[in-house]
mmCIF file of C-alpha atoms and ligand atoms in Angstrom:
data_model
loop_
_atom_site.group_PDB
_atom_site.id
_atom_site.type_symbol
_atom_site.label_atom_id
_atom_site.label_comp_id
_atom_site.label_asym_id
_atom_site.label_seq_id
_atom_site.Cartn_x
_atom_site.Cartn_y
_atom_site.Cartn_z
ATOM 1 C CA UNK A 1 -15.476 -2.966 -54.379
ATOM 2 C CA UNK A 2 -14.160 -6.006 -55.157
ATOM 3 C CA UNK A 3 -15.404 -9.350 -53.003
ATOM 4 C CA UNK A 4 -11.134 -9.253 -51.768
ATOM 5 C CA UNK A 5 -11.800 -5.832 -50.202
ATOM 6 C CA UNK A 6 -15.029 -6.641 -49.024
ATOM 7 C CA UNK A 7 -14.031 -9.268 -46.947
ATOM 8 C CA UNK A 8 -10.861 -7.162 -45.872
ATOM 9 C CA UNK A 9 -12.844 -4.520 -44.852
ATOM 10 C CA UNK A 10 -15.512 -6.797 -42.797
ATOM 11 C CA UNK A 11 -12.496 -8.806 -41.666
ATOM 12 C CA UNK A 12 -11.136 -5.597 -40.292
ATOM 13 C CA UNK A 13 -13.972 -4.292 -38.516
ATOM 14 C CA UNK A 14 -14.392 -7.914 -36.765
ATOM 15 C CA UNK A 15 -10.675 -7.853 -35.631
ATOM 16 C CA UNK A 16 -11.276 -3.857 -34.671
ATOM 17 C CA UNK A 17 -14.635 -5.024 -32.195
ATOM 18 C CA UNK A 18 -12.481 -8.041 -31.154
ATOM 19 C CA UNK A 19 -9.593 -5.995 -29.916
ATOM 20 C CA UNK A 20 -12.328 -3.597 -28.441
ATOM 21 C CA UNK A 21 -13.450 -5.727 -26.707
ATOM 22 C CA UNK A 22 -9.604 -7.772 -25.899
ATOM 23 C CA UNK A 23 -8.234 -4.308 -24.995
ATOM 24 C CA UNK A 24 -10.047 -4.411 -21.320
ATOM 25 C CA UNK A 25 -6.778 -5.948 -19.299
ATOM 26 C CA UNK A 26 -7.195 -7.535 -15.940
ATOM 27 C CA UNK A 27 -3.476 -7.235 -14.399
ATOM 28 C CA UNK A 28 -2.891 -9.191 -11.154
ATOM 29 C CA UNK A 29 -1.122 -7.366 -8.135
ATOM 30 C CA UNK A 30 0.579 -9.825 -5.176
ATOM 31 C CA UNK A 31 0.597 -8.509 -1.797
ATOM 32 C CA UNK A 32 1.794 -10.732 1.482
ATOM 33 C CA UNK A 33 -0.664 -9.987 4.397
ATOM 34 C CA UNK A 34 -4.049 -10.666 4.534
ATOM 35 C CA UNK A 35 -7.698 -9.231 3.251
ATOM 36 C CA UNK A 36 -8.284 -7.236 5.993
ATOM 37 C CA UNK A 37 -4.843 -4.873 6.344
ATOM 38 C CA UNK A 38 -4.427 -0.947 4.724
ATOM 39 C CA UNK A 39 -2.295 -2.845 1.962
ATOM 40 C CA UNK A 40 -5.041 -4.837 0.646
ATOM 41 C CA UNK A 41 -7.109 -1.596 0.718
ATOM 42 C CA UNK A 42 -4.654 0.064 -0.595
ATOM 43 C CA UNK A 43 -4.323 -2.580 -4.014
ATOM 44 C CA UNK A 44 -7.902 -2.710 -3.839
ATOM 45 C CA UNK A 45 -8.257 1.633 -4.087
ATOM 46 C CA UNK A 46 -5.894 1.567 -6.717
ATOM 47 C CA UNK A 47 -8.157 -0.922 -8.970
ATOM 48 C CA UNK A 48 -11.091 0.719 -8.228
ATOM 49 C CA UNK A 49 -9.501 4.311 -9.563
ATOM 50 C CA UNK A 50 -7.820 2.848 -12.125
ATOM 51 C CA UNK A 51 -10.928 0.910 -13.812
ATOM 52 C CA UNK A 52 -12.672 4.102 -13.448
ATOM 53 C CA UNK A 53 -10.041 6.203 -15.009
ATOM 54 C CA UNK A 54 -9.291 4.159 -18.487
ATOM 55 C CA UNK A 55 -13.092 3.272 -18.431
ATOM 56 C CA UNK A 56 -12.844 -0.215 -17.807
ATOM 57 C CA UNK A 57 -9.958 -0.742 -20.475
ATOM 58 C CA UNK A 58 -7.117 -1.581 -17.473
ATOM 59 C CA UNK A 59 -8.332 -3.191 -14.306
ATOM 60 C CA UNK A 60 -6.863 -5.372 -11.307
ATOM 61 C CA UNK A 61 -7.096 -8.164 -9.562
ATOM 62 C CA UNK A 62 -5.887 -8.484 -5.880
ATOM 63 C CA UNK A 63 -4.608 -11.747 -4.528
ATOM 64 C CA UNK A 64 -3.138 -11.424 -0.811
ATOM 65 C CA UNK A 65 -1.207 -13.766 1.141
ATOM 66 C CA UNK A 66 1.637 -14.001 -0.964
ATOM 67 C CA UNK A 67 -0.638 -16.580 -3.176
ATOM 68 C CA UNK A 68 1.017 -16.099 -6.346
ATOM 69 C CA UNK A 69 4.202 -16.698 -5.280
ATOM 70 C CA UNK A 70 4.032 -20.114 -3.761
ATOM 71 C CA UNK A 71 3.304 -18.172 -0.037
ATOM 72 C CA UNK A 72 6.680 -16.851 -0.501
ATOM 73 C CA UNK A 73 6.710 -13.607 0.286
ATOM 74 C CA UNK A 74 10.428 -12.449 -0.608
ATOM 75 C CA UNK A 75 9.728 -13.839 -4.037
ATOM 76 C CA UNK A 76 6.786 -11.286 -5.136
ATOM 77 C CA UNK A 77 9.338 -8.537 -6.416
ATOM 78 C CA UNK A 78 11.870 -10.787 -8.126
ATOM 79 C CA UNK A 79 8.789 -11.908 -10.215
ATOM 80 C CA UNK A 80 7.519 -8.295 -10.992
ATOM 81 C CA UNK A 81 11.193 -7.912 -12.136
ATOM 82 C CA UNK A 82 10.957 -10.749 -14.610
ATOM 83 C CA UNK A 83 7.426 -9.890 -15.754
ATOM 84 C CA UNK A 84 5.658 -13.403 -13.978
ATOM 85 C CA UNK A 85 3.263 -10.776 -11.801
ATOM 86 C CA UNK A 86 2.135 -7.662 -13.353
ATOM 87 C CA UNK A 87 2.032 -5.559 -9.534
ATOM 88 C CA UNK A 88 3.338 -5.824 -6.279
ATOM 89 C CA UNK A 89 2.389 -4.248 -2.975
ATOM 90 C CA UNK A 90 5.377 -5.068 -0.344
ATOM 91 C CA UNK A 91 7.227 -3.872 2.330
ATOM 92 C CA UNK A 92 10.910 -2.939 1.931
ATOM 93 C CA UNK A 93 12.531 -5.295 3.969
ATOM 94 C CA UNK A 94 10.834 -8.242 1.667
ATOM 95 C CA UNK A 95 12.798 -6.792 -1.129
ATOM 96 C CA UNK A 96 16.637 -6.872 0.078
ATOM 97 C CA UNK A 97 17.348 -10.035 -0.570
ATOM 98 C CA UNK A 98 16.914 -8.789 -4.205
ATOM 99 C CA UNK A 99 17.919 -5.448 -3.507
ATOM 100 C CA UNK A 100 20.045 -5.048 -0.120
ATOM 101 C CA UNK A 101 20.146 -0.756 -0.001
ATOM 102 C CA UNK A 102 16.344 -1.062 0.209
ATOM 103 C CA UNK A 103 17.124 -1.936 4.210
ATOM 104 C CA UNK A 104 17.853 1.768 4.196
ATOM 105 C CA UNK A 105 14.531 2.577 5.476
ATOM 106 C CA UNK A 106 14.254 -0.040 8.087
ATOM 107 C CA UNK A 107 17.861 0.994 9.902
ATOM 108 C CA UNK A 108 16.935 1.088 13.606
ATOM 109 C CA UNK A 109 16.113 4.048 14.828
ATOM 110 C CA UNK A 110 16.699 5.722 11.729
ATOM 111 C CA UNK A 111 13.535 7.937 11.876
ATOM 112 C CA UNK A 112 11.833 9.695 14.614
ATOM 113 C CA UNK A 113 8.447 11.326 13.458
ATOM 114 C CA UNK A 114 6.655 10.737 10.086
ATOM 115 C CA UNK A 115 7.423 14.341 8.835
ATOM 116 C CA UNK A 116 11.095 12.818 8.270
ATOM 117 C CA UNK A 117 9.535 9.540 6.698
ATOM 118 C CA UNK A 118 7.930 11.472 3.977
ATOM 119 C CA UNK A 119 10.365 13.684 3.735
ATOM 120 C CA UNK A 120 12.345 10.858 2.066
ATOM 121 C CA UNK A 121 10.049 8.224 0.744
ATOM 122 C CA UNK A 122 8.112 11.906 -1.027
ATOM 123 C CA UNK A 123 11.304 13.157 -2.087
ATOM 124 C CA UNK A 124 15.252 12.513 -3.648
ATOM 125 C CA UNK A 125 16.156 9.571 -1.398
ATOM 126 C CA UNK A 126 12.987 7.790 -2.423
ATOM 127 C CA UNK A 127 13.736 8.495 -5.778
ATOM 128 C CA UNK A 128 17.374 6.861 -5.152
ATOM 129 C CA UNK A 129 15.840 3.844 -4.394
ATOM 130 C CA UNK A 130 13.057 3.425 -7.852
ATOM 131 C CA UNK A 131 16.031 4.107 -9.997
ATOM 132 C CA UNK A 132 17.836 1.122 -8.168
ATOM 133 C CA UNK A 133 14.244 -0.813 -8.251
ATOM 134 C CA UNK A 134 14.180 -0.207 -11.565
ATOM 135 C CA UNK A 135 17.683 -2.062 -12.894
ATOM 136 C CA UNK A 136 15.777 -4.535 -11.171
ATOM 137 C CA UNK A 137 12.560 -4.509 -13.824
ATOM 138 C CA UNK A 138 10.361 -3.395 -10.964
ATOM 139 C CA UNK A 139 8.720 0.362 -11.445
ATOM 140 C CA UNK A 140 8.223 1.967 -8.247
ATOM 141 C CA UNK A 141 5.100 3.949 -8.925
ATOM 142 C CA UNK A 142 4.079 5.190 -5.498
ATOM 143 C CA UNK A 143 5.139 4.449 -1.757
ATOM 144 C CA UNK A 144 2.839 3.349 1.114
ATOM 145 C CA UNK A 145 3.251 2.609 4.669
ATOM 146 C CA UNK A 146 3.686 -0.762 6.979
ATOM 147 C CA UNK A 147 5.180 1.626 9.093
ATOM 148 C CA UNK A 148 7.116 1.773 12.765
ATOM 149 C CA UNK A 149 7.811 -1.680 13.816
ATOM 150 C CA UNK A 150 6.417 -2.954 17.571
ATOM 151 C CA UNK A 151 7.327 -5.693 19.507
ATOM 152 C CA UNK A 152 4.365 -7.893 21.223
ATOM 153 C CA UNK A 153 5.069 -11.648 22.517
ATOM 154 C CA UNK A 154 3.810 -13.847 25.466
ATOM 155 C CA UNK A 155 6.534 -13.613 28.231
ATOM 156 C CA UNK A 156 6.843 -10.409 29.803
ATOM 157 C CA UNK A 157 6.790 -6.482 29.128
ATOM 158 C CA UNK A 158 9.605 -5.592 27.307
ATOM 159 C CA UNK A 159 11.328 -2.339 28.394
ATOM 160 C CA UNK A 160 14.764 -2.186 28.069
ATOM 161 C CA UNK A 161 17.332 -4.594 25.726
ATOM 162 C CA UNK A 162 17.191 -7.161 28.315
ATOM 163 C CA UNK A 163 14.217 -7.879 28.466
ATOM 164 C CA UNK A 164 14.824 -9.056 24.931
ATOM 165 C CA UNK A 165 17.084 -12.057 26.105
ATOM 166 C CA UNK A 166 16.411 -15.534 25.182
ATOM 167 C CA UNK A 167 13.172 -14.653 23.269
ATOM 168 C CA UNK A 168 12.136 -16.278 20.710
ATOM 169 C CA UNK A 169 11.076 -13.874 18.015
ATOM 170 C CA UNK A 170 9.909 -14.589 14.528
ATOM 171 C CA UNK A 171 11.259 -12.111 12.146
ATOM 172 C CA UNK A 172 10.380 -11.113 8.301
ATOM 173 C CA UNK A 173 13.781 -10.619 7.178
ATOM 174 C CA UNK A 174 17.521 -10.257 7.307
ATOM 175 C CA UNK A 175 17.971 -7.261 8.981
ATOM 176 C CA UNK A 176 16.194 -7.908 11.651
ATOM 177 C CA UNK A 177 18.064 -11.222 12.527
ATOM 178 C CA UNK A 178 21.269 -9.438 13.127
ATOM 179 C CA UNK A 179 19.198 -6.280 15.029
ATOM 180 C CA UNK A 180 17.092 -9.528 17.155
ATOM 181 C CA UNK A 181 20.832 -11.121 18.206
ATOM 182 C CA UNK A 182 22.175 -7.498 18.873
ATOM 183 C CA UNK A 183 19.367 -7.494 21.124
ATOM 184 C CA UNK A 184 20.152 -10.703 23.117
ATOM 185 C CA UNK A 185 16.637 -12.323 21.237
ATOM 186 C CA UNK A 186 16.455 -15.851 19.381
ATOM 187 C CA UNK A 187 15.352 -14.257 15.824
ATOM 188 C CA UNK A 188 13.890 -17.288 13.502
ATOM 189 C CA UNK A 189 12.944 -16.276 9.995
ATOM 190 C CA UNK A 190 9.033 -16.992 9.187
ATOM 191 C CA UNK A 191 6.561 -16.264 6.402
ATOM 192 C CA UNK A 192 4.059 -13.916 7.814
ATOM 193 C CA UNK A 193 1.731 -16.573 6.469
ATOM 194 C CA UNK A 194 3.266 -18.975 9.019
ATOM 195 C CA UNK A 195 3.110 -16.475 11.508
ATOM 196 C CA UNK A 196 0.066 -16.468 13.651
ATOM 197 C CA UNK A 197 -0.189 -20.166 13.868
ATOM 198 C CA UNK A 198 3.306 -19.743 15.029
ATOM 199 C CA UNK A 199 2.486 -17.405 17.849
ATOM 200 C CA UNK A 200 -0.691 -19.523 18.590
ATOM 201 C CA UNK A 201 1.072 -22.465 18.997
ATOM 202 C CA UNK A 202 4.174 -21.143 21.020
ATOM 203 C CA UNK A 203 6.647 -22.147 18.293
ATOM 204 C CA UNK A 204 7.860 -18.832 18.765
ATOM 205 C CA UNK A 205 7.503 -16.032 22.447
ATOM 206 C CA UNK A 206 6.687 -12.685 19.833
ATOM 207 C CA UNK A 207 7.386 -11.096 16.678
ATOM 208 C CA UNK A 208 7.031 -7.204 15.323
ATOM 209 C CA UNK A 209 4.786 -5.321 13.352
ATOM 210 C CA UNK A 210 3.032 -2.329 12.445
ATOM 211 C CA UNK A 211 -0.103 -1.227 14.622
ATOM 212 C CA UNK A 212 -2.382 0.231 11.917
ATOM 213 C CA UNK A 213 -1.164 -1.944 8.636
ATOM 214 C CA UNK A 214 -1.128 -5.530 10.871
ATOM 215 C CA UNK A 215 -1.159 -5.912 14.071
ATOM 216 C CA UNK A 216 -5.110 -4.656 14.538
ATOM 217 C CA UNK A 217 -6.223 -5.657 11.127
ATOM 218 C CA UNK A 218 -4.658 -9.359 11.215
ATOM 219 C CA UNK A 219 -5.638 -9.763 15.151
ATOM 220 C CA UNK A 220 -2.675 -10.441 16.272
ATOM 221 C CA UNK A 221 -3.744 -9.254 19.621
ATOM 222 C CA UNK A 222 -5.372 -12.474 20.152
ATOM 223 C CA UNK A 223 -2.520 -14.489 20.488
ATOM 224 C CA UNK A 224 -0.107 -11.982 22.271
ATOM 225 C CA UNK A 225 -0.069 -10.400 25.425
ATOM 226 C CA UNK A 226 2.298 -7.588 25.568
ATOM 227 C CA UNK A 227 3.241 -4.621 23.314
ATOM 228 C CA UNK A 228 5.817 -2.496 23.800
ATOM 229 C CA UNK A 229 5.775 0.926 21.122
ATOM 230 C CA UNK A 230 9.273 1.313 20.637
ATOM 231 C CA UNK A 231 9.059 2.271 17.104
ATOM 232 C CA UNK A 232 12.391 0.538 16.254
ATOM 233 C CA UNK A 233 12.081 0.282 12.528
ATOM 234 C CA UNK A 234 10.440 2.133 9.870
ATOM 235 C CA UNK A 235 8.953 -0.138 6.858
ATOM 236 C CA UNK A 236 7.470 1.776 3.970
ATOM 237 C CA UNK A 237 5.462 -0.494 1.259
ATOM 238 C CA UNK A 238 5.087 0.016 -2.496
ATOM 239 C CA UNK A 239 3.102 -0.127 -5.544
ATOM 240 C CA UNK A 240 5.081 -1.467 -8.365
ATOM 241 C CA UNK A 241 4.715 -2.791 -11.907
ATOM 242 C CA UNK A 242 6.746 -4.804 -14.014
ATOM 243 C CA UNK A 243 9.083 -3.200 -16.736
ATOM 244 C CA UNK A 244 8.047 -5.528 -18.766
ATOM 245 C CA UNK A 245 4.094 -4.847 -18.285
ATOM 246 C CA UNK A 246 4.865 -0.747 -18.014
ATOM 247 C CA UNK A 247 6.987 -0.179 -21.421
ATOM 248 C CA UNK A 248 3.995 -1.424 -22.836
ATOM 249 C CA UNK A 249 1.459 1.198 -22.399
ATOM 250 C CA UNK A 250 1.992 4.873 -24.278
ATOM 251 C CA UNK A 251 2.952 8.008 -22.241
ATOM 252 C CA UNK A 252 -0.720 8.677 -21.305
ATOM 253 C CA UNK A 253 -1.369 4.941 -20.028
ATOM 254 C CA UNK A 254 1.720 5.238 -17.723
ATOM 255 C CA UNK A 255 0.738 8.283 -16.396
ATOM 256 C CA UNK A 256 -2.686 6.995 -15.259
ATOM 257 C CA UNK A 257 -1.333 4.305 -13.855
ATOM 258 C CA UNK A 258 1.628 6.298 -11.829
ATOM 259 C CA UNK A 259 -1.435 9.416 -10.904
ATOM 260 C CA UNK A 260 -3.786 6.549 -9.742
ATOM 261 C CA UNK A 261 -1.094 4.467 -7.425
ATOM 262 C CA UNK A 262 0.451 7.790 -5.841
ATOM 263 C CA UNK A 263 -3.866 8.761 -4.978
ATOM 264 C CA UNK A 264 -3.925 5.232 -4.134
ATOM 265 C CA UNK A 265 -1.176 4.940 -1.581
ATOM 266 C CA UNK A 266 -1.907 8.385 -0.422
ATOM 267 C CA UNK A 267 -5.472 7.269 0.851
ATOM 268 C CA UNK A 268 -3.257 3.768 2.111
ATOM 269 C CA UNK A 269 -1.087 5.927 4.332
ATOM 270 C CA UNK A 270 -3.874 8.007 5.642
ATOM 271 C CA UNK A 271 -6.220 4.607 7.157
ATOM 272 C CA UNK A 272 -2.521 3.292 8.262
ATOM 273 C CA UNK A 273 -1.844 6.474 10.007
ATOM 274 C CA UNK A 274 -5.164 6.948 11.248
ATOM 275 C CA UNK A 275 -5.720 3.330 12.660
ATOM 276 C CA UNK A 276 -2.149 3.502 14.258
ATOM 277 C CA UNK A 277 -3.184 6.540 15.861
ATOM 278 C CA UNK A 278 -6.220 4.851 18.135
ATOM 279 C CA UNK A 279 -4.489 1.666 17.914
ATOM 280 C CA UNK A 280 -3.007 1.820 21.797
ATOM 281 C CA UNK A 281 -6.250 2.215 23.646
ATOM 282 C CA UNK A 282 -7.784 -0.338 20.984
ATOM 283 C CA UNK A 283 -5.048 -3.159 21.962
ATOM 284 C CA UNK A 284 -5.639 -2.178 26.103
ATOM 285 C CA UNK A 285 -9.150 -2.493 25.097
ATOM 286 C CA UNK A 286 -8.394 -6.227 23.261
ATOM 287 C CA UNK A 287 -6.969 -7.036 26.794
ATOM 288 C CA UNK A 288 -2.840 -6.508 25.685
ATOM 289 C CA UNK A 289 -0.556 -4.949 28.054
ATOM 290 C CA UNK A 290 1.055 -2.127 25.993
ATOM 291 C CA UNK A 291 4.055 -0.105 26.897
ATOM 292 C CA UNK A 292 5.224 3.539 25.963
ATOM 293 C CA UNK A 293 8.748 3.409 27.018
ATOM 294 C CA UNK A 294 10.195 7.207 27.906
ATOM 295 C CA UNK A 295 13.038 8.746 25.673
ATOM 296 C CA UNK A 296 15.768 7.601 28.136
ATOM 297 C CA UNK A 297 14.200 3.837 27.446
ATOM 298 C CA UNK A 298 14.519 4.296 23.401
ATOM 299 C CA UNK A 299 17.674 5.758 23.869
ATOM 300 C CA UNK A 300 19.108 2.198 25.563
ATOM 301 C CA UNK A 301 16.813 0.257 22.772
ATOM 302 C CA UNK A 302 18.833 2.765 20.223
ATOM 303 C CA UNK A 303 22.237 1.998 21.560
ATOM 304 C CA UNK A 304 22.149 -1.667 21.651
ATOM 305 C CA UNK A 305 21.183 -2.458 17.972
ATOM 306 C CA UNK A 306 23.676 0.268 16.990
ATOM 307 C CA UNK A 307 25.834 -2.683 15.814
ATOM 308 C CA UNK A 308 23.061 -3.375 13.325
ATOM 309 C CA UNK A 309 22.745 -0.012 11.728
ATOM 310 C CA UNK A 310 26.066 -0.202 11.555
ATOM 311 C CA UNK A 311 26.218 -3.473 9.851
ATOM 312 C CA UNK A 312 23.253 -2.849 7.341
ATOM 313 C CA UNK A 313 24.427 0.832 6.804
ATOM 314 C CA UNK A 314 27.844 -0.350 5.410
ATOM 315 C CA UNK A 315 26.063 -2.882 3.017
ATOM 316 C CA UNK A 316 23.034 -0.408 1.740
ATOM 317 C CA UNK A 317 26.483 2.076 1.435
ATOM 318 C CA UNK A 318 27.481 5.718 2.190
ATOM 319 C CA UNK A 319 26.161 7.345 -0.595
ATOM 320 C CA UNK A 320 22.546 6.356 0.214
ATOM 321 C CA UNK A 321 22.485 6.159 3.993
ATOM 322 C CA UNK A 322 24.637 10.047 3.729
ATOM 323 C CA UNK A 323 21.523 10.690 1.469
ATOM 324 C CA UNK A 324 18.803 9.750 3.654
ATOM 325 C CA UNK A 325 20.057 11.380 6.846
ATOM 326 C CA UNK A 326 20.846 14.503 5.216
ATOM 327 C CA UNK A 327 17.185 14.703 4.323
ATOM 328 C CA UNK A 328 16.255 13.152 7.772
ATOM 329 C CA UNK A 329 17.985 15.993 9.588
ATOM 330 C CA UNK A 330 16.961 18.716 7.279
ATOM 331 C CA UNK A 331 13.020 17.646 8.064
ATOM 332 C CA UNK A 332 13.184 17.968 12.101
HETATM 333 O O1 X2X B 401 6.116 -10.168 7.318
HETATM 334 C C1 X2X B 401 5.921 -9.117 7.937
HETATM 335 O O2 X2X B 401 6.228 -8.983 9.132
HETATM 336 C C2 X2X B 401 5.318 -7.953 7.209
HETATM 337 C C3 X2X B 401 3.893 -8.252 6.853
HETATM 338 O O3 X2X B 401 5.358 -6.811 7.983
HETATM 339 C C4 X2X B 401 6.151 -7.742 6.012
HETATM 340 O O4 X2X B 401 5.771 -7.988 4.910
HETATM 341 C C5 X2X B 401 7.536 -7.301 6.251
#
């Protein structure tokens, strides 16, 4: 052996325990609520499973708040799509300004029970929506629940569309603006981040939010007095990577990584579902006024943001809104 190949061959095995050692990958996942919701649980469940299942080679790290995108939280998934954030947990409605047929989901009224939810976010329509994720950069691995939109604020029980009038209501996104002045409301677009000062403060009468995902877990019980459950709007969340980060692992990696996030936003929906579920008597129990309107009530909440769907159903298009009822109907 000459002293050339010597030092090849220890120059070799140094590199080899180098990249042994190099090939352990932190990635970092952005989510926009806070440390103690089901999404953050969610991210965190999928790190856990995921160091555990490459044996420490891939692992994450969570940041919530929207802290790696400035506190913007409608920036997260054009990042993933241009590889500056390896993973994203969001809702859907954060992603139409990149992607406007992802307001499919969050049409009012669109869905009545949770048997039609999964029926499309678990099946072809969700599907529909990764591919168009995907000319985006973003790989949809799994989907997870926010889930059906309530409305709380400070002025008075809210049981039919006028009661709506002349609030002022912070909303997340677009959508909701036009369903908000369909309503009779004064929407005002926030950052959740901005949110519960908001509220606190009075800048704003209410705002609307999931039970189980944020309103318990993020308190905002404390600074709102009413609650009406008219499950208005459906918001799914989900686990994506970049394309950029994803075409970079072999078939075996990938399919780790898309096993583990589906287990992981399996378990995510379950704690949503379950803490939406006690959520009612926990709110009456925080000291908030909640209120179950009756079918003939939803039905009056239904037909005055009809303008909305209508509005947001000709941008996401026929082809996908024809999609999603089909399955919708199919699942009663
Ligand atoms: O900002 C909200 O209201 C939240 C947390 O539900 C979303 O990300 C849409």
């Amino acid at each position: 052996m000459t002293f050339t190949r010597l030092t090849q061959t220890a120059l070799a095995a140094a590199l080899g325990l180098g990249l042994g050692a190099a090939s352990s990958e932190t990635l970092r996942l952005s989510h926009n609520t806070g440390d103690s919701t089901t999404w953050h649980k969610g991210a965190e469940k999928f790190g856990e499973l995921l160091a555990e299942r490459t044996g420490g080679a891939l692992d994450v790290r969570v940041f919530p708040n929207a802290q790696l995108s400035g506190g913007d939280q409608m920036r997260q998934a054009e990042m993933v799509g241009r590889g500056a954030l390896d993973l994203v947990v969001t809702s859907a409605i954060n992603v139409t300004p990149l992607v406007p047929e992802m307001a499919v989901f969050s049409l009012p009224y669109l869905y009545s029970s949770y048997e039609q939810v999964d029926a499309t976010t678990q099946g072809a329509p969700g599907e529909m929506l990764a591919d168009i994720l995907l000319e985006k950069g973003i790989v949809g691995l799994a989907w997870g629940e926010n889930g059906f939109r309530e409305v709380t604020n400070n002025i008075r029980p809210i049981r039919s569309p006028d009661d709506m009038r002349g609030l002022n209501m912070r909303v997340a996104g677009p959508m909701y603006i036009d369903v908000m002045n369909a309503l009779g409301a004064n929407p005002q677009q926030m950052q959740w981040g901005e949110t519960m000062s908001a509220l606190q403060q009075g800048v704003v009468d209410g705002q609307e939010n999931p039970i189980g995902a944020v309103i318990i877990p993020q308190q905002v019980y404390e600074v709102q007095k009413y609650l009406t459950a008219w499950h208005y709007s459906y918001d799914p969340i989900f686990l994506g990577i970049s394309q950029a980060k994803w075409d970079g692992y072999d078939a075996e990696m990938q399919t780790i990584l898309r096993e583990t996030a589906q287990e992981a936003m399996a378990y995510q929906r379950e704690i949503t579902r379950e803490g939406t579920a006690s959520g009612i008597e926990f709110l009456r129990e925080k000291g908030m006024e909640v209120y179950e309107p009756t079918a003939e009530e939803l039905a009056a909440f239904r037909t005055a943001t009809q303008p909305a769907f209508d509005q947001w159903a000709a941008r996401v298009g026929d082809e996908i809104v024809g999609a999603f009822q089909a399955t919708i109907a199919a699942s009663n």
